[in-house]
Coordinates of C-alpha atoms and ligand atoms in Angstrom, one line a residue:
X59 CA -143.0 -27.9 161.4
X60 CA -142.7 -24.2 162.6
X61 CA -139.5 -22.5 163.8
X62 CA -139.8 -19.1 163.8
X63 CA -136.5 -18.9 164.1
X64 CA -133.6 -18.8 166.5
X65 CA -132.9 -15.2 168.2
X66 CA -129.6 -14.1 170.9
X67 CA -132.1 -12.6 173.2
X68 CA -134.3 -15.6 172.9
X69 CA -137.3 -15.6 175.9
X70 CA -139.0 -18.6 175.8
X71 CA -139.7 -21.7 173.5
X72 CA -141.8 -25.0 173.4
X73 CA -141.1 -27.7 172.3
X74 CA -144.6 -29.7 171.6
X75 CA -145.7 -33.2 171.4
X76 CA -142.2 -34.8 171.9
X77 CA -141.6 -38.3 172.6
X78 CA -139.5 -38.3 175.8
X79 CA -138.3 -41.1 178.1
X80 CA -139.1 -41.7 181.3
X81 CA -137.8 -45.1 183.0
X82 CA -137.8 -47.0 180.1
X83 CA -141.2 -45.7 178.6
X84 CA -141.5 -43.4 175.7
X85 CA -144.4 -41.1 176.6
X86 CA -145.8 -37.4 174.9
X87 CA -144.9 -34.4 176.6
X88 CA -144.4 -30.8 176.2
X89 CA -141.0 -28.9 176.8
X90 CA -141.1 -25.2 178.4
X91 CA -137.9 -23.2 178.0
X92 CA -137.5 -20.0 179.7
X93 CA -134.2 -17.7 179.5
X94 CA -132.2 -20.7 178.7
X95 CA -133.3 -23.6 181.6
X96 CA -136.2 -26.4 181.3
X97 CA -139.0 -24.7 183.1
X98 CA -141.4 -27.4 182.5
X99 CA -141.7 -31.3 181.4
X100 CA -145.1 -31.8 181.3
X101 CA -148.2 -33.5 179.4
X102 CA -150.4 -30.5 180.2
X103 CA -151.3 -28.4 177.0
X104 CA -148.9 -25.9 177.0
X105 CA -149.8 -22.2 176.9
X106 CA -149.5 -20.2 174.4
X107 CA -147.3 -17.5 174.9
X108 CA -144.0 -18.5 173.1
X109 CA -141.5 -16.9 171.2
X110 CA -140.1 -20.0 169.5
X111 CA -142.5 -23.4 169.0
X112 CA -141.6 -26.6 167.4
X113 CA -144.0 -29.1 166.6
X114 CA -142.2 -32.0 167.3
X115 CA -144.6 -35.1 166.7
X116 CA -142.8 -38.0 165.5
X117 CA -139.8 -36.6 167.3
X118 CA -137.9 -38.3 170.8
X119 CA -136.3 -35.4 172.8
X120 CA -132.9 -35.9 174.5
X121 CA -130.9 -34.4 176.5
X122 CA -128.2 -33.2 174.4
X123 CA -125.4 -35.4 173.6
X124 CA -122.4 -34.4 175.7
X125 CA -119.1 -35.2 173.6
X126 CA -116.1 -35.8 176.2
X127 CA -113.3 -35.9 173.7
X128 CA -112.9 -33.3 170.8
X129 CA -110.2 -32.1 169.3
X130 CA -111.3 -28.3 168.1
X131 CA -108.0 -27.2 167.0
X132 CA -107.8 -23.5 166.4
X133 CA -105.6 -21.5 167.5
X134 CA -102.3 -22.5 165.1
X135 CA -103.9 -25.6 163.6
X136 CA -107.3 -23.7 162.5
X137 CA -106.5 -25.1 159.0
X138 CA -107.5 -28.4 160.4
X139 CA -110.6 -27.4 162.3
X140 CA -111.8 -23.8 164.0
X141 CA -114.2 -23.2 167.0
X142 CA -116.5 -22.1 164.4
X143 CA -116.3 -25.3 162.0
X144 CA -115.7 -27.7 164.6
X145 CA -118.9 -26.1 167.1
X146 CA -121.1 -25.9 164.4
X147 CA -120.1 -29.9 163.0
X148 CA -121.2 -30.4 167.0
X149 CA -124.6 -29.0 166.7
X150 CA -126.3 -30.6 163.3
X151 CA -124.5 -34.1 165.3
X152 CA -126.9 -33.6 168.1
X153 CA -124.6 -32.7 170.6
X154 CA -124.7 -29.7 173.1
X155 CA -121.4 -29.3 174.8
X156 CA -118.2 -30.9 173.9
X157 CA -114.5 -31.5 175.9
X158 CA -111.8 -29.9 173.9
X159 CA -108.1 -31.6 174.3
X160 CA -104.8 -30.0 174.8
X161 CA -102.7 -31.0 172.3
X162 CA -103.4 -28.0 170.3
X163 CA -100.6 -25.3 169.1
X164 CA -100.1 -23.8 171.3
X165 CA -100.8 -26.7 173.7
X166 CA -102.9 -25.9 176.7
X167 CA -100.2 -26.8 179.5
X168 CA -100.4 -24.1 181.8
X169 CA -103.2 -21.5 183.5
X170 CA -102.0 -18.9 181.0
X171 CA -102.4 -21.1 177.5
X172 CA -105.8 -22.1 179.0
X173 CA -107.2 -18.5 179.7
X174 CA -105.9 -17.3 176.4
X175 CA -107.5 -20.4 174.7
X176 CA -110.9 -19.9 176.1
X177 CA -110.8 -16.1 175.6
X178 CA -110.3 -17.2 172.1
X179 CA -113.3 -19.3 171.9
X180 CA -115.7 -17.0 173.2
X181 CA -118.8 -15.7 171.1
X182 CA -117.2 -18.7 168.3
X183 CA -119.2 -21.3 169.1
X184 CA -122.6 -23.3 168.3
X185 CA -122.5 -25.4 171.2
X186 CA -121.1 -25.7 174.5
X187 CA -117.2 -26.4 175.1
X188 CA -115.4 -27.0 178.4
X189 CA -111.6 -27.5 178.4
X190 CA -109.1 -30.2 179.4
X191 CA -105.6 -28.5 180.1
X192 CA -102.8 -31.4 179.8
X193 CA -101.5 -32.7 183.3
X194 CA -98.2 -31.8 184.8
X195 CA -96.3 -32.4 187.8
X196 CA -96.5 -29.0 188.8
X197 CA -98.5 -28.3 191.3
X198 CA -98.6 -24.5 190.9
X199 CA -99.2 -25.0 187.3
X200 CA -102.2 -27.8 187.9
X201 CA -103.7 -25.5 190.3
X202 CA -103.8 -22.5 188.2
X203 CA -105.5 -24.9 185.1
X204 CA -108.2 -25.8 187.4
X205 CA -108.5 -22.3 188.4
X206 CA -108.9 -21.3 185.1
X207 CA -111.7 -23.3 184.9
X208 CA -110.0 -27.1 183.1
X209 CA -112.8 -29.6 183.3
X210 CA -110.0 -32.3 183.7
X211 CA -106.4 -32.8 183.0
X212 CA -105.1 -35.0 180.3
X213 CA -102.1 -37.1 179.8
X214 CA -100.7 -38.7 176.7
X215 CA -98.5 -41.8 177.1
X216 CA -97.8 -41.9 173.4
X217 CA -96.3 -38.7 173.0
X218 CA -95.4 -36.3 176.1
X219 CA -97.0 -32.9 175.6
X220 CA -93.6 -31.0 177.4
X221 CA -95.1 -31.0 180.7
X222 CA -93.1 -34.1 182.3
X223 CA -91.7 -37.6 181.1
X224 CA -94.7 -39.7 181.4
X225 CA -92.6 -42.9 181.6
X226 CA -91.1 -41.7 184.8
X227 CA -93.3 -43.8 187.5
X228 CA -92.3 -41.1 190.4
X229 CA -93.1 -38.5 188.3
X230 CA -96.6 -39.6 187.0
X231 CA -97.3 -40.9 190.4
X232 CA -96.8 -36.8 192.1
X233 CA -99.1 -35.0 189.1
X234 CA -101.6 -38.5 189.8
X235 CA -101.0 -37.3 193.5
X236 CA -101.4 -33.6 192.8
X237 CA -104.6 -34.3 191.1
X238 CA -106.2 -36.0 193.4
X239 CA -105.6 -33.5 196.2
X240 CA -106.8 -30.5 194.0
X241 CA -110.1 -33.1 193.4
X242 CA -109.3 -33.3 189.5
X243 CA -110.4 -35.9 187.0
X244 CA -107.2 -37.3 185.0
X245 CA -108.0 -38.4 181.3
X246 CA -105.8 -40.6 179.8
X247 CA -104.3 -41.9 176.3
X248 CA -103.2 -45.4 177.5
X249 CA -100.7 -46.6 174.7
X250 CA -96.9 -46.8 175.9
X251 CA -95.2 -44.6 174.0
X252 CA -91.7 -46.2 174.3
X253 CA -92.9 -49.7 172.9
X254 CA -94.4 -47.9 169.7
X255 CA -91.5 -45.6 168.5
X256 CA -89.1 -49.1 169.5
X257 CA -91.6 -51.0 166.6
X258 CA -92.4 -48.3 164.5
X259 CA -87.8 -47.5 164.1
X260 CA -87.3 -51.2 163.8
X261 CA -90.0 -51.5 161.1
X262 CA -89.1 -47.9 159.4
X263 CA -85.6 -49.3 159.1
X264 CA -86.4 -52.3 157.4
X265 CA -89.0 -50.3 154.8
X266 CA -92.0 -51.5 156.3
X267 CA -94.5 -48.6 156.1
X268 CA -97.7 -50.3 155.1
X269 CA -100.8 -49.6 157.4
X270 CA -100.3 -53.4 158.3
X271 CA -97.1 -52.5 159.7
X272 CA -98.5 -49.3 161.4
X273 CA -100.9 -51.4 162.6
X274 CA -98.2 -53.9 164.5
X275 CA -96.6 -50.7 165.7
X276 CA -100.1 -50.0 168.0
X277 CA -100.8 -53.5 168.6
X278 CA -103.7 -54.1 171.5
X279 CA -101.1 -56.1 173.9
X280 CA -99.5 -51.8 173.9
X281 CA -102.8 -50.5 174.9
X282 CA -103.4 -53.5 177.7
X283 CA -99.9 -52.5 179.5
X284 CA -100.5 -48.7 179.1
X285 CA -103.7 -49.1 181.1
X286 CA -102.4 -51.5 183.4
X287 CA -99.4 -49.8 184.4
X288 CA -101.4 -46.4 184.3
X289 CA -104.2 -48.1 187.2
X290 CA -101.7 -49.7 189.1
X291 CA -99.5 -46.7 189.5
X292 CA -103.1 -45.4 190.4
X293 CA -103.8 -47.7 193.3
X294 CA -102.2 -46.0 196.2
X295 CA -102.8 -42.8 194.8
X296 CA -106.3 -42.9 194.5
X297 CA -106.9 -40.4 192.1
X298 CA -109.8 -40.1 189.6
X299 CA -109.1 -41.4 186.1
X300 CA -110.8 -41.6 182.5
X301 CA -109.1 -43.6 180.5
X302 CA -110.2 -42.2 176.8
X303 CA -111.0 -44.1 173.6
X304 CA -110.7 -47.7 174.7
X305 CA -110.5 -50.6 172.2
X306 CA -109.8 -53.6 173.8
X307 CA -112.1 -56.2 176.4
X308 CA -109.3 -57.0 178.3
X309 CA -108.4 -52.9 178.8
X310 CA -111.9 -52.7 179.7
X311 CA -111.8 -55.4 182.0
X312 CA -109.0 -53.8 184.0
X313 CA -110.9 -50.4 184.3
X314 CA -114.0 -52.4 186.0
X315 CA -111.8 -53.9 188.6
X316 CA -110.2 -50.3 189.5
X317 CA -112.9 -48.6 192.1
X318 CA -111.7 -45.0 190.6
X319 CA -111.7 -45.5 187.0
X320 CA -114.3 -45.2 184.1
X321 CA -113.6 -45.2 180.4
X322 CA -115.1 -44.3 176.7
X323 CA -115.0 -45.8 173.4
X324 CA -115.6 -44.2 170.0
X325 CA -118.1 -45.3 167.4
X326 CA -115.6 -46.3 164.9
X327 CA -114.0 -49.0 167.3
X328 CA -117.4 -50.0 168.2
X329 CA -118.6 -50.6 164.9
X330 CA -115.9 -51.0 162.3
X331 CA -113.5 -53.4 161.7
X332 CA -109.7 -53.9 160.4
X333 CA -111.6 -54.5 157.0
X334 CA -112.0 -50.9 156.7
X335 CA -108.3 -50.1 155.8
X336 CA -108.8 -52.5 152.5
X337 CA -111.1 -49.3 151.2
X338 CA -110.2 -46.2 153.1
X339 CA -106.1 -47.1 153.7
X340 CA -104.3 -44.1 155.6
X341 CA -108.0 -42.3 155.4
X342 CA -108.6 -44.5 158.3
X343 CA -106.0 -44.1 160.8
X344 CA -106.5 -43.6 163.9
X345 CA -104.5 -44.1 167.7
X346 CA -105.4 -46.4 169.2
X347 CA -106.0 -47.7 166.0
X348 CA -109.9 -49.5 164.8
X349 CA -109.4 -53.2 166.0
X350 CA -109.8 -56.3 164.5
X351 CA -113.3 -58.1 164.8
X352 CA -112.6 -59.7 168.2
X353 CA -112.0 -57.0 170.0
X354 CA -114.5 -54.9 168.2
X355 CA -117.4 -57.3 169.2
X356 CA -116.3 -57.8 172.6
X357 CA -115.9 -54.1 173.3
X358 CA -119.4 -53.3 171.8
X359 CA -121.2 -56.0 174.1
X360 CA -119.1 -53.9 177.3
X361 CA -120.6 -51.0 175.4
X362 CA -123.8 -52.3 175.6
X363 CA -124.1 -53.9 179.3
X364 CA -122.4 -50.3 180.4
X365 CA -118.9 -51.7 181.3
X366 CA -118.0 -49.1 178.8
X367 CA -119.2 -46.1 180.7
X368 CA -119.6 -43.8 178.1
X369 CA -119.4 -42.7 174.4
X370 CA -117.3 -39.9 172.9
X371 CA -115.7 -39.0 169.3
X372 CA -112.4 -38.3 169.7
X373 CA -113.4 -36.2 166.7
X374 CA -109.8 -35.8 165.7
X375 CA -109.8 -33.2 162.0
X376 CA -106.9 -33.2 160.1
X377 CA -106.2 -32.3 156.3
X378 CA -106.8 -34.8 153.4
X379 CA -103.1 -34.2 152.6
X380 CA -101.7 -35.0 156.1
X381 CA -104.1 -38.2 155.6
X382 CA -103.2 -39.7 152.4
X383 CA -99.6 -40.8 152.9
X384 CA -97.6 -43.3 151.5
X385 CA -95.6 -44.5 154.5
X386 CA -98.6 -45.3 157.0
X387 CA -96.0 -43.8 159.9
X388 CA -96.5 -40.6 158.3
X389 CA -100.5 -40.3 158.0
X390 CA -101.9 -38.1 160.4
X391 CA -103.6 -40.1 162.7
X392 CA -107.2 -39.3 163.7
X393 CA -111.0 -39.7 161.8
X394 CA -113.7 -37.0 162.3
X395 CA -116.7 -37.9 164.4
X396 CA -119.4 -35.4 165.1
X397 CA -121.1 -35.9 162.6
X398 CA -121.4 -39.1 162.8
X399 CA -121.4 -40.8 166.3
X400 CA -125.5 -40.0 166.4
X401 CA -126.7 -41.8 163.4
X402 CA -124.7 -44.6 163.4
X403 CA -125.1 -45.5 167.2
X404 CA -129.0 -44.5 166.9
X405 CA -128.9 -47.1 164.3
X406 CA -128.2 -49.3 167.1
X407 CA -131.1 -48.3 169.0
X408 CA -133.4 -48.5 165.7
X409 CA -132.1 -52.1 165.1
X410 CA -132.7 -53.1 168.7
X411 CA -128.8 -53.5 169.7
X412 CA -128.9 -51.0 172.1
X413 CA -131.8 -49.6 174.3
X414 CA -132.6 -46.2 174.4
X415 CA -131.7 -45.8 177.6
X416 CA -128.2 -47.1 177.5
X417 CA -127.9 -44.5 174.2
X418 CA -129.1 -41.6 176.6
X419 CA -126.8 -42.7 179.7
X420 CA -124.1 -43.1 177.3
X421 CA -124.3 -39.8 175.6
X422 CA -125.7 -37.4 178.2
X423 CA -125.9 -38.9 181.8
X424 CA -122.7 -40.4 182.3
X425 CA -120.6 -37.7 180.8
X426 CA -122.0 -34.9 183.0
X427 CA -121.9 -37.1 186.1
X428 CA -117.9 -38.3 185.0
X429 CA -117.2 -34.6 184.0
X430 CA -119.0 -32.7 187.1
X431 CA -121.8 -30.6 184.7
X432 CA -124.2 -30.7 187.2
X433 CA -127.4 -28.4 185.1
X434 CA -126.6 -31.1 182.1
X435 CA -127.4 -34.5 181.0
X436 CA -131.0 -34.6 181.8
X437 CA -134.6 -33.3 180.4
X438 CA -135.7 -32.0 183.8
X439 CA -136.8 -28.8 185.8
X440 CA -134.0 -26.4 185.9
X441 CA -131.6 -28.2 183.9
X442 CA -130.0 -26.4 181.1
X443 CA -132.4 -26.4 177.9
X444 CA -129.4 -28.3 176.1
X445 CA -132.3 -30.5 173.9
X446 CA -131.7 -32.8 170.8
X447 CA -134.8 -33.8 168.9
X448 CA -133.7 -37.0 167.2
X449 CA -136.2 -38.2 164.3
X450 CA -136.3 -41.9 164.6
X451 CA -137.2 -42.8 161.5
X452 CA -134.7 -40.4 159.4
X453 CA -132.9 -41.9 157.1
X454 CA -129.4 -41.2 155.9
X455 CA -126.2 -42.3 154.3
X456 CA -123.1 -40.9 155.9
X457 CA -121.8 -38.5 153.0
X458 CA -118.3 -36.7 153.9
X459 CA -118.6 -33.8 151.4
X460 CA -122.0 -32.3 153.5
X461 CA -120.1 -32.6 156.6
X462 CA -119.4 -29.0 158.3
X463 CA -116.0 -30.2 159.9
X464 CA -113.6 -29.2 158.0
X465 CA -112.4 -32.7 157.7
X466 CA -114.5 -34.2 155.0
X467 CA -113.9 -37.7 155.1
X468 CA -115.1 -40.8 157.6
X469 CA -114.8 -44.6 158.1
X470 CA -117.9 -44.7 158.2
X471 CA -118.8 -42.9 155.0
X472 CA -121.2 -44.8 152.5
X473 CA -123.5 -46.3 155.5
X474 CA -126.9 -46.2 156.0
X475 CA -128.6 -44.9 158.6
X476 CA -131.7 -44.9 160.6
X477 CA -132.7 -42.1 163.3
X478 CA -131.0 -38.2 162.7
X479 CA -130.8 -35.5 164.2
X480 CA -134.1 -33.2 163.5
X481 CA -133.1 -30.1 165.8
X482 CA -130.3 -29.2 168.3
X483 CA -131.2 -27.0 171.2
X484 CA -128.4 -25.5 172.9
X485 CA -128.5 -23.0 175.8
X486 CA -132.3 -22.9 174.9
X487 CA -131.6 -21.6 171.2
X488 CA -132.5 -23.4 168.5
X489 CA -129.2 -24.2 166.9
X490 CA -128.9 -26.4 163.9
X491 CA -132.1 -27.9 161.8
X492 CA -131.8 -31.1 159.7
X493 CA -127.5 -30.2 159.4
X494 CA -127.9 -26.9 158.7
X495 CA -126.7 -24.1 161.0
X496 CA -129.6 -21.7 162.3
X497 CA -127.1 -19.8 164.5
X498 CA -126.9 -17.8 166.6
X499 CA -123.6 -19.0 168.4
X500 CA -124.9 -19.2 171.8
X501 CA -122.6 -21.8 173.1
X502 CA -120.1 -21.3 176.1
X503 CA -117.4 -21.8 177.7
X504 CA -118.0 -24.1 180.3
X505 CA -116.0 -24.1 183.2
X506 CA -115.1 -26.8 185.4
X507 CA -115.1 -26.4 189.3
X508 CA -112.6 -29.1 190.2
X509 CA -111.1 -27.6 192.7
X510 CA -112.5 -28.1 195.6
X511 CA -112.1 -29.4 199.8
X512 CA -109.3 -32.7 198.7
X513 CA -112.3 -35.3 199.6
Ligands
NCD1 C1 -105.8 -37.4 168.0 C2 -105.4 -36.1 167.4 O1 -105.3 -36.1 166.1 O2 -105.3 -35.1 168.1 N1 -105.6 -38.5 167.1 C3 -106.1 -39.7 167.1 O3 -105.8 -40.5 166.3 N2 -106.9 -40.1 168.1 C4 -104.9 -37.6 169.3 C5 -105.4 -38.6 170.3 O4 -106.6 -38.5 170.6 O5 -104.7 -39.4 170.8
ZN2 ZN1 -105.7 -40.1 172.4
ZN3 ZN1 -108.3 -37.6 170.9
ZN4 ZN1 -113.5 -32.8 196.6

């Protein structure tokens, strides 16, 4: 297997012999990449005039994963997690571009924070990133963000990020409205913010810290009424809304039935259980938190039928210390997940769970079609040469301390594998080999173009 290696100024590379799918056939094909775009799909024998060539036999080729919700950090938190750390984690976990979230320090809640952010970012990354800025009522402020470039506007109802009380329905209801008539895509973290802190104080007060109790704090009946109150508040506004790591059926339920809405769930609510808190404690917490094994199956079915529309990490780094806690109210919430959404859902597809098509609409499709990246999501003619070559029969057992986040831990450390990540093609540059880091960083900052005629 030949790479001759990775270059800035990279002309042209081919990518021979791949398995690729089209319909629901794996077939052979050769990929052509010139100056950074697909330039041919094709079973013809390729030429031979290439700068780069991989020999990919035994290899399926896929659009590169597109990651909706990833927490980067930088900026003030880059002890947690940088562009470079965080980018690179990306690309050896097969995915090409990634959605970063505002609730970094600085958080990203106007035009300004947003500019100086991606400034920032630039020539720091090993993949693609767009942004989300956080949504406010604002409308001066909501426009400039989506000048800026924000892919989408996000809005916590756990936590407000000091753009406007998110449980004040007139409020919420006049950034929804602003949003829709700017043409934006509202994300959303659908747990009621009020209920939590009115469980978490009672049970604080009465020394009940455990990660049972935590657990009772974020219970699924506060997810259902965030998302319900969030989609009706929605109805006669009409905007469009992503409603981010989802964990319960009857959440998902309520999504399907609103004609504007789509959601995502994260691997580790799709395939873990409460169970996992018996061996990882704090290590495992997460908002909303991983479910017990009713939801869990019943959301993974929706996963797999495509009620669920899509998949993302909600690759949330923080330090060992701010994880291992005592009191289960202090542990930072949030697990890593680049590096290992891939091989545990392509286990899914190598144990027959889930088709390969469902894994490619899930990871690539649906995301660019939700997020508006209209040159990404598919192997085609003129689509951005944004490639993973998955190796279907690669085996591996998650193991934290190899992982490039900075954030070496997982709930899902210890598993076994089946299908990695071989190569990751991003912007037409080979990028990461077998998770290791070729370089360059090629990635870029990926703009949204939101605003547009209020349709
Ligand atoms: C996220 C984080 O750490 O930023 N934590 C998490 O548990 N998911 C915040 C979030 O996505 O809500
Ligand atoms: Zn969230
Ligand atoms: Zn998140
Ligand atoms: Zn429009």
């Amino acid at each position: 297997m030949v790479v001759i290696g990775a270059s800035e100024n990279l002309v042209s590379l081919l990518v021979e012999s791949a398995k690729i799918l089209v319909g629901n056939e794996l077939t052979t094909a050769n990929l052509r990449v010139d100056d950074g775009r697909i330039t041919e799909v094709s079973k013809l024998k390729p030429s031979e005039k290439t700068d780069v060539r991989i020999n990919a036999q035994g290899l399926i080729a896929l659009p590169g994963m597109i990651d909706a919700h990833v927490h980067l950090r930088d900026l003030e938190f880059s002890y947690k997690e940088t562009f470079e750390t965080g980018t690179q984690a990306a690309a050896v976990g097969g995915f090409t571009t990634v959605i970063d979230m505002p609730n970094t320090r600085p958080p990203t809640i106007t035009g300004t924070s947003l500019a100086t952010k991606m400034a920032n970012a630039q020539g720091r990354l090993y993949c693609n990133v767009a942004f989300q800025g956080n949504l406010t009522d604002d409308p001066n402020e909501l426009r400039e963000m989506l000048t800026q470039g924000a892919i989408a506007l996000k809005f916590y109802m756990n936590k407000t990020l000091e753009t406007f009380d998110s449980s004040d329905d007139l409020k919420l209801r006049n950034a929804l409205r602003n949003a829709k008539e700017s043409g934006a895509l509202v994300t959303v973290h659908a747990e009621s913010g009020a209920e939590i802190r009115r469980i978490q104080q009672k049970s604080v007060a009465e020394h009940k810290t455990t990660v049972r109790d935590f657990l009772r704090a974020h219970s699924p009946q506060i997810e259902v009424s965030a998302v319900r109150r969030i989609l009706n508040l929605n109805t006669r506004v009409g905007a469009r809304l992503h409603v981010c790591h989802i964990t319960i059926p009857e959440s998902v339920r309520l999504v399907r039935r609103s004609p504007n809405a789509t959601c995502e769930a994260a691997a580790h609510h799709l395939l873990l259980n409460q169970r996992i808190f018996s061996s990882q404690g704090t290590l495992a917490i997460c908002v909303p938190p991983i479910r017990a094994e009713v939801h869990r199956r019943g959301l993974l079915r929706q996963f797999l039928s495509g009620q669920v529309n899509i998949l993302a990490s909600d690759h949330a780094p923080h330090t060992l210390d701010e994880k291992n806690k005592e009191n289960a109210f202090e542990a930072a919430s949030g697990v890593p997940g680049l590096e290992t959404s891939l091989p545990v859902l392509f286990t899914q597809v190598s144990n027959r769970k889930l088709t390969l098509c469902r894994f490619v609409e899930a990871t690539a499709i649906l995301p660019a079609k939700i997020f508006g990246l209209t040159k990404k999501g598919w192997l085609k003619e003129g689509y951005d040469a944004d490639i993973v070559l998955v190796d279907p029969k690669g085996k591996a057992k998650i193991d934290p301390e190899r992982f490039l986040t900075k954030a070496k831990y997982s709930p899902f450390k210890g598993m076994r594998c089946k299908g990695t990540v071989a190569y990751t093609i991003v912007n037409g540059s080979v990028v990461a080999e077998r998770g290791e880091i070729l370089g360059p960083s090629v990635g870029r900052v990926t703009k949204g173009n939101r605003i547009c005629d209020s349709s």
